[in-house]
Amino acid sequence: MPYITTADGTQIYYTDLGEGRPVILSHGWPLSSDAWQVELKLLADNGYRAIAHDRRGHGRSSQPWNGNDMDTYAADLAALVDALELDDLSLIGHSTGGGEVVRFAAQHGNGRVRKVITAGAVPPVMVQSASNPEGTPIEVFDGIRAGVLADRSQFYLDLTETFFGANRPGAQVSQGAKYDFWRQGMLVGLKGAYDCIKAFSETDFTEDLRALDVPILIAHGDDDQIVPIAAAAEKSIELVSKGTLKVYAGAPHGIYGDYQRELGQDILAFLAE
């Protein structure tokens, strides 16, 4: 399996498919690059070199004790880009991965980034505060931490209900999709999963968004129960200079079903512009 090794010795697993202009995809918590299998094939089938990595602590990458923070995640992505000698690069990030690609583009892009796409992404900042009253209360994230520590297997299964919007009337979410979420989640080391909760919920990406000088497509479902749109995409679009906001009516946090099919076509259209 293909790996690169970062400066602190962490091995980062990645998938590399197709030929053409490179596109890197960054996954959400607590998943892995497997979450992007459909999009990897879609991009490779349409003439792109599609690359997706497992974040440190996740999937098939190393599970180091340290470095489970957004600065290090972005530095790991920079190490991957350097190792593969990528230029004229587009980035796609879902949820936590949206924060990772925004930070990478702002702080490590060095003229190498062409476009950015986020979906259900955590920027500008998730946690509620006096300056971010639309955010999610810290008690919610404390509850996630407690759930992961107490019984992460059951917690991940339970999380699929709101992740995919399976708790909504008329929702049709397969057991297979839920089990695949659980499978990917169970590959995450406990320390990495626990630390990443702070990384995705408390990191402030405001200045990263302001620093972006490339086009960004900000995609978000208006029924996202994990990263509510009012505290995320609707604020991010006001901070970027070359942004396009695409709202998906009734779409959940998880990229699935009709939302996945529509987003895939929008990704191709945006990359081709």
Tab-separated table of C-alpha atoms in Angstrom, residues 3-13 53-56 61-62 64 66-67 72-81 83:
chain	number	residue	atom	x	y	z
A	3	TYR	CA	2.486	5.650	2.137
A	4	ILE	CA	4.480	8.802	2.689
A	5	THR	CA	6.361	9.524	5.919
A	6	THR	CA	6.079	12.909	7.611
A	7	ALA	CA	8.813	14.782	9.471
A	8	ASP	CA	7.807	13.214	12.802
A	9	GLY	CA	7.814	9.691	11.360
A	10	THR	CA	4.052	9.342	10.910
A	11	GLN	CA	3.054	7.205	7.941
A	12	ILE	CA	0.191	8.618	5.892
A	13	TYR	CA	-1.687	6.185	3.651
A	53	HIS	CA	-5.371	10.166	2.177
A	54	ASP	CA	-6.159	8.798	5.622
A	55	ARG	CA	-5.576	11.536	8.203
A	56	ARG	CA	-3.071	10.650	10.920
A	61	SER	CA	-2.272	5.754	8.629
A	62	SER	CA	-0.139	5.682	11.770
A	64	PRO	CA	0.781	8.725	16.799
A	66	ASN	CA	0.891	13.652	19.216
A	67	GLY	CA	-0.101	15.873	16.323
A	72	THR	CA	-0.393	19.170	11.921
A	73	TYR	CA	-3.128	17.740	9.708
A	74	ALA	CA	-2.450	20.546	7.212
A	75	ALA	CA	1.303	19.975	7.490
A	76	ASP	CA	0.769	16.262	6.799
A	77	LEU	CA	-1.202	17.181	3.697
A	78	ALA	CA	1.653	19.486	2.656
A	79	ALA	CA	4.085	16.570	3.084
A	80	LEU	CA	1.898	14.447	0.797
A	81	VAL	CA	1.706	17.201	-1.829
A	83	ALA	CA	6.191	13.917	-1.880
